[in-house]
Short mmCIF file of N, CA and C in Angstrom, two decimals:
data_model
loop_
_atom_site.label_atom_id
_atom_site.label_comp_id
_atom_site.label_asym_id
_atom_site.label_seq_id
_atom_site.Cartn_x
_atom_site.Cartn_y
_atom_site.Cartn_z
N PHE A 1 0.16 24.46 -20.40
CA PHE A 1 -0.14 25.23 -19.28
C PHE A 1 -1.06 26.66 -19.33
N LYS A 2 -2.29 26.03 -19.38
CA LYS A 2 -3.45 27.88 -19.71
C LYS A 2 -3.84 27.44 -18.38
N PRO A 3 -3.78 28.31 -17.16
CA PRO A 3 -4.81 28.39 -16.37
C PRO A 3 -6.23 29.19 -16.75
N LYS A 4 -7.09 28.57 -15.75
CA LYS A 4 -8.61 28.60 -15.87
C LYS A 4 -8.53 30.34 -15.77
N ASP A 5 -8.16 31.03 -14.87
CA ASP A 5 -7.86 32.27 -14.37
C ASP A 5 -6.66 32.73 -14.89
N ILE A 6 -6.62 34.15 -14.43
CA ILE A 6 -5.25 34.87 -14.52
C ILE A 6 -4.07 34.09 -13.77
N VAL A 7 -4.64 33.71 -12.37
CA VAL A 7 -3.31 32.68 -12.24
C VAL A 7 -4.02 31.58 -11.67
N SER A 8 -2.80 30.62 -11.10
CA SER A 8 -3.26 29.02 -11.13
C SER A 8 -2.69 28.56 -10.03
N GLY A 9 -3.80 27.65 -9.90
CA GLY A 9 -3.64 26.69 -8.54
C GLY A 9 -2.72 25.70 -8.93
N ASP A 10 -2.02 25.28 -9.98
CA ASP A 10 -0.91 24.00 -10.74
C ASP A 10 0.15 24.65 -10.79
N PHE A 11 1.31 23.99 -10.69
CA PHE A 11 2.62 24.55 -10.72
C PHE A 11 3.71 23.45 -10.73
N TYR A 12 4.78 23.44 -11.43
CA TYR A 12 6.22 22.48 -11.30
C TYR A 12 7.02 22.96 -11.02
N TRP A 13 7.88 22.52 -10.12
CA TRP A 13 8.83 23.05 -9.15
C TRP A 13 10.24 22.30 -9.57
N PHE A 14 11.02 22.91 -9.67
CA PHE A 14 12.52 22.04 -9.90
C PHE A 14 13.79 22.63 -9.58
N PHE A 15 14.54 21.90 -8.92
CA PHE A 15 15.94 22.16 -8.25
C PHE A 15 17.04 21.09 -8.97
N GLN A 16 18.23 21.62 -8.91
CA GLN A 16 19.52 20.62 -9.64
C GLN A 16 20.63 21.22 -8.95
N ASN A 17 21.63 20.42 -8.39
CA ASN A 17 22.80 20.78 -8.03
C ASN A 17 23.83 19.74 -8.94
N GLU A 18 25.25 19.22 -8.59
CA GLU A 18 25.99 18.62 -8.74
C GLU A 18 25.30 16.82 -8.98
N ASP A 19 24.74 17.03 -8.04
CA ASP A 19 24.54 15.25 -7.78
C ASP A 19 22.47 14.71 -7.54
N LYS A 20 21.95 16.08 -7.64
CA LYS A 20 20.66 15.23 -7.78
C LYS A 20 19.68 16.58 -8.56
N VAL A 21 18.61 15.86 -9.03
CA VAL A 21 17.78 16.85 -9.54
C VAL A 21 16.38 15.95 -9.24
N ILE A 22 15.86 17.60 -8.32
CA ILE A 22 14.75 17.30 -7.63
C ILE A 22 13.18 18.01 -8.88
N ILE A 23 12.19 17.45 -8.93
CA ILE A 23 11.17 17.93 -9.63
C ILE A 23 9.99 17.63 -8.83
N ALA A 24 9.09 18.34 -8.73
CA ALA A 24 7.61 18.45 -8.09
C ALA A 24 6.64 19.30 -9.05
N VAL A 25 5.53 18.25 -9.45
CA VAL A 25 4.40 18.64 -9.96
C VAL A 25 3.25 18.99 -8.81
N ILE A 26 2.83 19.96 -8.59
CA ILE A 26 1.42 20.60 -8.03
C ILE A 26 0.63 20.86 -7.84
N ASP A 27 -0.71 20.42 -7.88
CA ASP A 27 -1.52 20.72 -7.74
C ASP A 27 -2.31 21.52 -6.41
N CYS A 28 -2.52 22.72 -6.41
CA CYS A 28 -3.12 23.74 -4.90
C CYS A 28 -4.98 22.90 -5.47
N THR A 29 -5.14 22.95 -4.70
CA THR A 29 -6.56 22.56 -5.17
C THR A 29 -7.56 23.30 -4.70
N GLY A 30 -7.30 24.57 -4.40
CA GLY A 30 -7.93 25.65 -5.16
C GLY A 30 -7.81 25.86 -6.27
N HIS A 31 -9.04 27.11 -6.78
CA HIS A 31 -9.10 27.16 -8.59
C HIS A 31 -8.60 29.06 -7.85
N GLY A 32 -8.27 29.34 -9.15
CA GLY A 32 -8.07 31.17 -9.29
C GLY A 32 -7.51 31.16 -8.22
N VAL A 33 -7.45 32.44 -7.54
CA VAL A 33 -6.87 33.03 -6.58
C VAL A 33 -6.43 32.55 -5.52
N PRO A 34 -7.37 31.62 -4.64
CA PRO A 34 -7.10 30.90 -3.60
C PRO A 34 -5.90 30.05 -4.34
N GLY A 35 -6.36 29.46 -5.67
CA GLY A 35 -4.97 28.09 -5.63
C GLY A 35 -3.95 28.78 -5.99
N GLY A 36 -3.68 30.40 -6.81
CA GLY A 36 -2.71 30.90 -7.10
C GLY A 36 -1.92 31.44 -5.96
N PHE A 37 -2.48 31.89 -4.47
CA PHE A 37 -2.14 32.01 -3.36
C PHE A 37 -1.54 30.75 -2.72
N MET A 38 -1.57 30.00 -2.66
CA MET A 38 -1.52 28.41 -2.43
C MET A 38 -0.25 28.31 -3.22
N SER A 39 -0.13 28.41 -4.60
CA SER A 39 0.73 28.16 -5.64
C SER A 39 2.30 29.11 -4.63
N MET A 40 1.95 30.03 -4.45
CA MET A 40 2.76 31.20 -4.13
C MET A 40 3.73 30.58 -2.79
N VAL A 41 2.85 30.39 -1.84
CA VAL A 41 2.92 29.88 -0.25
C VAL A 41 3.96 28.73 -0.50
N SER A 42 3.13 27.72 -1.21
CA SER A 42 4.14 26.57 -1.42
C SER A 42 5.47 26.43 -2.15
N ASN A 43 5.55 27.48 -3.08
CA ASN A 43 6.91 27.63 -3.79
C ASN A 43 7.77 28.19 -2.53
N THR A 44 7.73 28.90 -1.81
CA THR A 44 8.69 29.90 -1.14
C THR A 44 8.59 27.98 -0.02
N VAL A 45 8.08 27.53 0.70
CA VAL A 45 8.21 26.45 1.72
C VAL A 45 9.23 25.68 0.78
N MET A 46 8.44 25.41 -0.27
CA MET A 46 9.73 24.36 -0.77
C MET A 46 11.53 24.69 -1.14
N ASP A 47 11.23 26.16 -1.27
CA ASP A 47 12.64 26.58 -1.81
C ASP A 47 13.35 26.31 -0.05
N GLU A 48 12.66 26.84 1.15
CA GLU A 48 12.93 26.41 2.33
C GLU A 48 13.55 24.98 2.25
N ILE A 49 12.81 24.71 2.19
CA ILE A 49 13.09 22.94 2.47
C ILE A 49 14.18 22.55 1.70
N VAL A 50 14.11 22.50 0.55
CA VAL A 50 15.25 21.98 -0.21
C VAL A 50 16.32 22.88 -0.42
N ILE A 51 16.15 24.27 -1.19
CA ILE A 51 17.27 25.25 -1.33
C ILE A 51 18.04 25.49 -0.11
N GLU A 52 17.84 25.92 0.74
CA GLU A 52 17.90 26.57 2.21
C GLU A 52 18.29 25.31 3.14
N LYS A 53 17.60 24.23 3.33
CA LYS A 53 18.03 23.30 4.57
C LYS A 53 18.28 22.11 4.22
N LYS A 54 18.67 21.83 2.56
CA LYS A 54 19.25 21.22 1.71
C LYS A 54 18.75 19.84 1.99
N ILE A 55 17.39 19.70 1.98
CA ILE A 55 16.59 18.16 2.74
C ILE A 55 16.36 17.53 0.53
N TYR A 56 16.87 16.54 0.58
CA TYR A 56 16.45 16.02 -0.69
C TYR A 56 15.71 14.92 -0.75
N LYS A 57 15.73 13.92 0.50
CA LYS A 57 14.21 12.83 0.00
C LYS A 57 12.97 13.59 0.21
N PRO A 58 12.43 13.29 -0.95
CA PRO A 58 11.01 13.27 -1.09
C PRO A 58 10.34 13.12 0.04
N SER A 59 10.08 11.75 0.58
CA SER A 59 9.25 11.45 1.80
C SER A 59 9.26 13.05 2.45
N GLU A 60 10.56 13.15 3.26
CA GLU A 60 10.82 14.15 4.24
C GLU A 60 10.40 15.58 4.03
N ILE A 61 10.88 16.13 2.63
CA ILE A 61 10.36 17.22 1.94
C ILE A 61 8.37 17.54 2.03
N LEU A 62 8.19 15.91 1.77
CA LEU A 62 6.45 16.53 1.60
C LEU A 62 6.27 16.24 3.28
N ASN A 63 6.55 15.67 4.16
CA ASN A 63 6.39 15.77 5.30
C ASN A 63 7.07 16.94 6.02
N LEU A 64 7.54 17.63 5.95
CA LEU A 64 8.01 18.90 6.18
C LEU A 64 7.33 20.27 5.79
N LEU A 65 6.83 19.83 4.37
CA LEU A 65 5.84 20.78 4.00
C LEU A 65 4.46 20.55 4.32
N ASP A 66 4.17 19.60 4.83
CA ASP A 66 2.89 19.17 5.58
C ASP A 66 2.72 19.72 6.62
N SER A 67 3.92 19.77 7.50
CA SER A 67 3.96 20.44 8.73
C SER A 67 4.08 21.94 8.74
N ASN A 68 4.84 22.14 7.63
CA ASN A 68 4.93 23.72 7.50
C ASN A 68 3.83 24.46 7.51
N LEU A 69 3.11 24.22 6.37
CA LEU A 69 1.90 24.37 5.65
C LEU A 69 1.51 24.55 6.99
N LYS A 70 0.64 23.61 8.17
CA LYS A 70 -0.01 23.67 8.77
C LYS A 70 -0.18 24.40 9.91
N LYS A 71 1.47 25.02 10.27
CA LYS A 71 1.77 25.88 11.24
C LYS A 71 1.36 27.13 10.72
N LEU A 72 1.71 27.33 9.40
CA LEU A 72 1.50 28.50 9.02
C LEU A 72 0.25 29.26 9.34
N PHE A 73 -0.68 28.08 8.61
CA PHE A 73 -2.13 28.50 8.93
C PHE A 73 -3.07 28.74 9.97
N LEU A 74 -2.45 27.74 10.76
CA LEU A 74 -2.67 27.25 12.27
C LEU A 74 -2.85 29.05 13.05
N LYS A 75 -1.69 29.97 12.46
CA LYS A 75 -0.98 30.86 13.02
C LYS A 75 -2.21 32.18 12.80
N GLN A 76 -2.85 31.71 11.33
CA GLN A 76 -3.86 32.98 11.04
C GLN A 76 -5.22 32.89 11.97
N ARG A 77 -5.10 31.77 12.54
CA ARG A 77 -6.24 31.44 13.36
C ARG A 77 -6.61 30.11 14.10
N GLU A 78 -6.81 30.18 15.32
CA GLU A 78 -6.69 29.15 16.13
C GLU A 78 -7.79 27.63 15.58
N ASP A 79 -9.07 28.27 15.32
CA ASP A 79 -9.89 27.36 14.89
C ASP A 79 -9.50 27.34 13.15
N SER A 80 -8.25 27.44 12.47
CA SER A 80 -8.61 27.25 11.38
C SER A 80 -8.63 25.90 10.24
N ARG A 81 -9.66 25.73 9.68
CA ARG A 81 -10.08 25.07 8.80
C ARG A 81 -9.90 25.09 7.45
N PHE A 82 -8.47 25.41 7.21
CA PHE A 82 -7.98 25.81 5.82
C PHE A 82 -8.60 24.93 4.97
N ILE A 83 -9.50 25.24 4.10
CA ILE A 83 -9.88 24.14 2.87
C ILE A 83 -8.56 24.04 1.88
N ASP A 84 -7.97 24.72 1.39
CA ASP A 84 -7.26 24.34 0.34
C ASP A 84 -5.73 23.52 0.89
N GLY A 85 -5.70 23.16 0.05
CA GLY A 85 -4.20 22.29 0.14
C GLY A 85 -3.14 21.91 -0.82
N LEU A 86 -2.74 20.92 -0.78
CA LEU A 86 -1.72 20.31 -1.85
C LEU A 86 -1.97 18.84 -2.26
N ASP A 87 -2.01 18.54 -3.78
CA ASP A 87 -1.78 16.87 -4.07
C ASP A 87 -0.36 17.52 -5.18
N ILE A 88 0.47 16.37 -4.95
CA ILE A 88 1.85 16.60 -5.28
C ILE A 88 2.31 15.19 -5.50
N SER A 89 3.38 15.50 -6.54
CA SER A 89 4.37 14.14 -6.83
C SER A 89 5.51 14.62 -6.85
N ILE A 90 6.28 14.05 -6.41
CA ILE A 90 7.92 14.70 -6.56
C ILE A 90 9.12 13.47 -6.40
N CYS A 91 10.03 13.92 -7.38
CA CYS A 91 10.97 12.96 -7.30
C CYS A 91 12.17 13.38 -7.60
N SER A 92 13.14 12.93 -6.77
CA SER A 92 14.73 13.34 -6.48
C SER A 92 15.56 11.99 -7.75
N ILE A 93 16.26 12.64 -8.43
CA ILE A 93 16.78 11.43 -9.33
C ILE A 93 18.26 11.58 -8.59
N ASP A 94 19.06 11.12 -8.48
CA ASP A 94 20.55 10.75 -7.97
C ASP A 94 21.14 10.20 -9.26
N LYS A 95 21.70 11.40 -10.11
CA LYS A 95 22.89 11.16 -11.26
C LYS A 95 23.42 10.19 -11.59
N LYS A 96 24.50 10.26 -10.06
CA LYS A 96 25.40 9.36 -10.30
C LYS A 96 25.08 7.94 -10.12
N LYS A 97 24.13 7.73 -9.13
CA LYS A 97 23.45 5.90 -9.15
C LYS A 97 22.45 5.84 -10.28
N ASP A 98 21.64 6.40 -11.02
CA ASP A 98 21.06 6.20 -11.95
C ASP A 98 19.68 5.64 -11.11
N LYS A 99 19.41 6.44 -10.12
CA LYS A 99 18.13 5.80 -9.42
C LYS A 99 17.22 7.58 -8.70
N MET A 100 15.57 7.07 -8.99
CA MET A 100 15.05 7.70 -9.05
C MET A 100 14.13 7.45 -7.11
N THR A 101 14.19 8.43 -6.89
CA THR A 101 12.80 7.91 -5.21
C THR A 101 11.80 9.10 -5.51
N PHE A 102 10.76 8.31 -5.72
CA PHE A 102 9.39 9.17 -5.80
C PHE A 102 8.60 8.88 -4.30
N ALA A 103 8.20 9.87 -4.21
CA ALA A 103 6.94 10.03 -2.84
C ALA A 103 5.54 11.26 -3.89
N GLY A 104 4.62 10.83 -3.29
CA GLY A 104 3.77 11.50 -3.42
C GLY A 104 2.23 11.99 -2.36
N ALA A 105 1.66 12.52 -2.81
CA ALA A 105 0.57 13.00 -2.30
C ALA A 105 -0.48 12.84 -2.80
N ILE A 106 -1.49 12.14 -2.70
CA ILE A 106 -2.74 12.00 -3.69
C ILE A 106 -2.03 11.56 -5.30
N GLN A 107 -0.96 12.33 -5.86
CA GLN A 107 -0.74 12.00 -7.18
C GLN A 107 -0.06 10.79 -7.61
N SER A 108 0.43 10.63 -8.00
CA SER A 108 1.08 9.11 -8.95
C SER A 108 1.98 9.92 -10.14
N ILE A 109 2.54 9.13 -10.40
CA ILE A 109 3.53 9.21 -11.81
C ILE A 109 3.45 7.81 -12.34
N TYR A 110 4.01 8.11 -14.05
CA TYR A 110 3.83 6.78 -14.91
C TYR A 110 5.62 7.02 -15.26
N VAL A 111 6.07 5.41 -15.32
CA VAL A 111 7.38 5.50 -15.71
C VAL A 111 7.32 4.29 -16.81
N ILE A 112 7.50 4.54 -17.81
CA ILE A 112 8.21 3.73 -19.16
C ILE A 112 9.49 3.58 -19.16
N SER A 113 9.52 2.09 -19.24
CA SER A 113 10.93 1.74 -19.30
C SER A 113 11.08 0.44 -19.66
N ASN A 114 12.11 0.29 -20.70
CA ASN A 114 11.90 -1.31 -21.55
C ASN A 114 10.81 -1.48 -22.23
N ARG A 115 9.62 -0.43 -22.79
CA ARG A 115 8.71 -0.75 -23.55
C ARG A 115 7.34 -1.49 -21.99
N GLU A 116 7.75 -1.12 -20.66
CA GLU A 116 6.85 -0.97 -19.88
C GLU A 116 6.22 -0.40 -19.57
N LEU A 117 5.20 -0.08 -18.86
CA LEU A 117 4.33 1.26 -17.87
C LEU A 117 4.47 0.70 -16.62
N LYS A 118 4.85 1.60 -15.60
CA LYS A 118 4.75 0.73 -14.30
C LYS A 118 4.24 1.90 -13.67
N VAL A 119 3.43 1.59 -13.15
CA VAL A 119 2.58 3.37 -11.94
C VAL A 119 2.51 3.16 -10.78
N TYR A 120 2.98 4.12 -10.45
CA TYR A 120 3.85 4.52 -8.68
C TYR A 120 2.43 5.64 -8.19
N ASN A 121 1.76 4.58 -7.35
CA ASN A 121 0.73 6.01 -6.79
C ASN A 121 1.47 6.43 -5.14
N GLY A 122 0.93 7.75 -5.38
CA GLY A 122 1.16 8.24 -3.95
C GLY A 122 0.02 7.97 -2.74
N ASN A 123 0.71 8.44 -1.46
CA ASN A 123 -0.58 8.17 -0.37
C ASN A 123 -1.41 8.55 -0.55
N LYS A 124 -2.50 8.23 0.10
CA LYS A 124 -3.77 8.43 0.05
C LYS A 124 -4.29 10.05 0.90
N HIS A 125 -3.19 10.52 1.01
CA HIS A 125 -3.78 11.72 2.01
C HIS A 125 -2.93 12.94 1.45
N SER A 126 -3.33 14.37 1.39
CA SER A 126 -3.13 15.35 0.62
C SER A 126 -2.49 16.12 1.75
N ILE A 127 -1.14 17.58 1.16
CA ILE A 127 -0.56 18.13 2.04
C ILE A 127 -1.79 19.02 2.99
N ALA A 128 -1.76 19.20 3.85
CA ALA A 128 -2.69 20.28 4.51
C ALA A 128 -3.94 20.17 4.21
N GLY A 129 -4.51 21.36 3.93
CA GLY A 129 -5.56 20.85 3.19
C GLY A 129 -7.01 21.45 4.14
N LEU A 130 -8.45 20.81 4.03
CA LEU A 130 -9.61 20.56 4.79
C LEU A 130 -9.66 19.55 5.71
N TYR A 131 -9.05 18.87 5.55
CA TYR A 131 -9.10 17.39 6.61
C TYR A 131 -7.76 17.47 7.64
N PHE A 132 -6.84 18.57 7.41
CA PHE A 132 -5.73 18.42 8.56
C PHE A 132 -5.94 18.61 9.63
N GLN A 133 -7.09 19.32 10.35
CA GLN A 133 -7.11 18.75 11.78
C GLN A 133 -7.30 17.73 12.27
N LYS A 134 -8.14 16.78 11.73
CA LYS A 134 -8.06 15.73 11.83
C LYS A 134 -6.79 14.73 11.80
N ARG A 135 -6.39 15.25 10.73
CA ARG A 135 -5.02 14.53 10.74
C ARG A 135 -3.49 14.76 11.53
N GLN A 136 -3.62 16.25 12.39
CA GLN A 136 -2.59 16.67 12.88
C GLN A 136 -2.17 15.88 14.08
N SER A 137 -2.70 15.28 14.97
CA SER A 137 -1.75 14.22 15.84
C SER A 137 -1.55 13.18 15.30
N ASN A 138 -2.33 12.48 14.31
CA ASN A 138 -1.98 11.37 13.98
C ASN A 138 -1.88 11.03 11.98
N ALA A 139 -0.89 11.39 11.93
CA ALA A 139 -1.01 12.36 10.43
C ALA A 139 0.34 10.97 10.07
N GLU A 140 -0.05 9.71 9.39
CA GLU A 140 0.91 8.76 8.57
C GLU A 140 2.05 9.79 8.12
N PRO A 141 3.14 9.15 7.88
CA PRO A 141 4.36 10.20 7.10
C PRO A 141 4.20 9.32 5.94
N TYR A 142 4.88 10.19 4.90
CA TYR A 142 4.68 9.96 3.47
C TYR A 142 5.72 8.97 3.30
N THR A 143 5.28 8.15 2.14
CA THR A 143 6.51 6.83 1.48
C THR A 143 6.78 7.13 0.77
N GLU A 144 7.71 6.62 0.14
CA GLU A 144 8.94 6.88 -0.78
C GLU A 144 8.97 5.02 -1.53
N GLU A 145 8.83 5.42 -3.36
CA GLU A 145 9.18 4.06 -4.33
C GLU A 145 10.63 4.38 -4.54
N ILE A 146 11.57 3.55 -4.26
CA ILE A 146 13.16 3.72 -5.38
C ILE A 146 12.83 3.12 -6.90
N VAL A 147 13.24 4.01 -7.62
CA VAL A 147 12.92 3.30 -9.42
C VAL A 147 14.28 3.38 -9.98
N THR A 148 14.73 2.20 -10.29
CA THR A 148 15.91 2.02 -11.16
C THR A 148 15.86 2.74 -12.43
N LEU A 149 16.67 3.69 -13.13
CA LEU A 149 16.52 4.27 -14.31
C LEU A 149 17.15 3.65 -15.42
N GLU A 150 16.48 3.17 -16.36
CA GLU A 150 17.54 2.43 -17.79
C GLU A 150 17.79 3.43 -18.33
N GLU A 151 18.54 3.09 -19.50
CA GLU A 151 18.77 4.15 -20.82
C GLU A 151 17.56 5.34 -20.87
N ASP A 152 16.68 4.34 -21.23
CA ASP A 152 15.21 4.95 -22.33
C ASP A 152 14.24 4.95 -21.79
N THR A 153 14.51 5.60 -20.01
CA THR A 153 13.26 5.46 -18.85
C THR A 153 12.34 6.94 -19.37
N ALA A 154 11.33 6.86 -19.52
CA ALA A 154 10.48 8.50 -19.69
C ALA A 154 9.58 8.92 -18.36
N ILE A 155 9.58 9.82 -17.84
CA ILE A 155 9.12 9.91 -16.15
C ILE A 155 7.91 10.69 -16.69
N TYR A 156 6.39 10.22 -16.15
CA TYR A 156 5.48 11.39 -16.44
C TYR A 156 4.85 11.91 -15.08
N MET A 157 4.78 13.37 -14.99
CA MET A 157 4.11 13.92 -13.95
C MET A 157 2.86 14.98 -14.45
N PHE A 158 1.76 14.82 -13.63
CA PHE A 158 0.90 15.56 -14.09
C PHE A 158 -0.21 15.88 -12.84
N THR A 159 -1.03 16.74 -13.20
CA THR A 159 -2.24 17.19 -12.21
C THR A 159 -3.69 17.00 -13.02
N ASP A 160 -4.25 17.23 -12.41
CA ASP A 160 -5.85 16.75 -12.55
C ASP A 160 -6.05 17.91 -13.49
N GLY A 161 -5.70 18.91 -13.43
CA GLY A 161 -5.56 20.39 -13.46
C GLY A 161 -6.55 20.74 -14.55
N PHE A 162 -6.14 20.44 -15.66
CA PHE A 162 -7.07 20.13 -16.83
C PHE A 162 -8.33 19.42 -16.98
N ILE A 163 -8.95 18.78 -16.35
CA ILE A 163 -10.34 18.39 -16.33
C ILE A 163 -10.76 18.27 -15.10
N ASP A 164 -10.37 19.16 -13.98
CA ASP A 164 -10.92 19.42 -13.30
C ASP A 164 -11.61 20.75 -12.92
N GLN A 165 -11.23 21.57 -14.87
CA GLN A 165 -12.23 22.75 -14.82
C GLN A 165 -13.31 23.23 -14.39
N TYR A 166 -14.20 23.84 -14.08
CA TYR A 166 -15.47 23.91 -14.21
C TYR A 166 -15.95 24.36 -15.39
N GLY A 167 -17.26 24.63 -15.92
CA GLY A 167 -17.62 25.07 -17.18
C GLY A 167 -17.37 24.01 -18.18
N GLY A 168 -17.67 22.29 -18.26
CA GLY A 168 -17.88 21.84 -19.47
C GLY A 168 -16.83 21.65 -20.26
N ASN A 169 -17.41 21.77 -21.63
CA ASN A 169 -16.09 22.21 -22.83
C ASN A 169 -15.51 23.64 -22.77
N ASP A 170 -16.35 24.42 -22.16
CA ASP A 170 -15.57 26.03 -22.51
C ASP A 170 -14.45 25.90 -21.46
#
């Protein structure tokens, strides 16, 4: 993890209790300070949804994250067309059932199990961001994929943060 600037718009988020492990990889679409600001706000909203409200279902987390960020930024300006948003992959692992539930906004995950690669794609719309005004009343809810976890399963979650940098090789 090496941010382009002093702060970054990409971050990971983690929660664990006796039954669940929830991990999210989040790409705030702004670079530098705007992305860092979105990271701080998004981290706080994730804490509120999962830790305080005890919501562990990935699609519900994404739907609430989307609606909460829209409300937050619309409070700032009625005519808000806030440009920055989030692309996110989130997995909830049920430790007792060896099942993982995945939901994503733009981002995908790779799962390797029994020497076989499977790609699970997220929904094709970001959280909040530039186009949220168009989606406000007719937003499709985020959907989920359920994955059975075998003994040697590897799960890869990532953002496009490294390849999305400005400036070529530098």
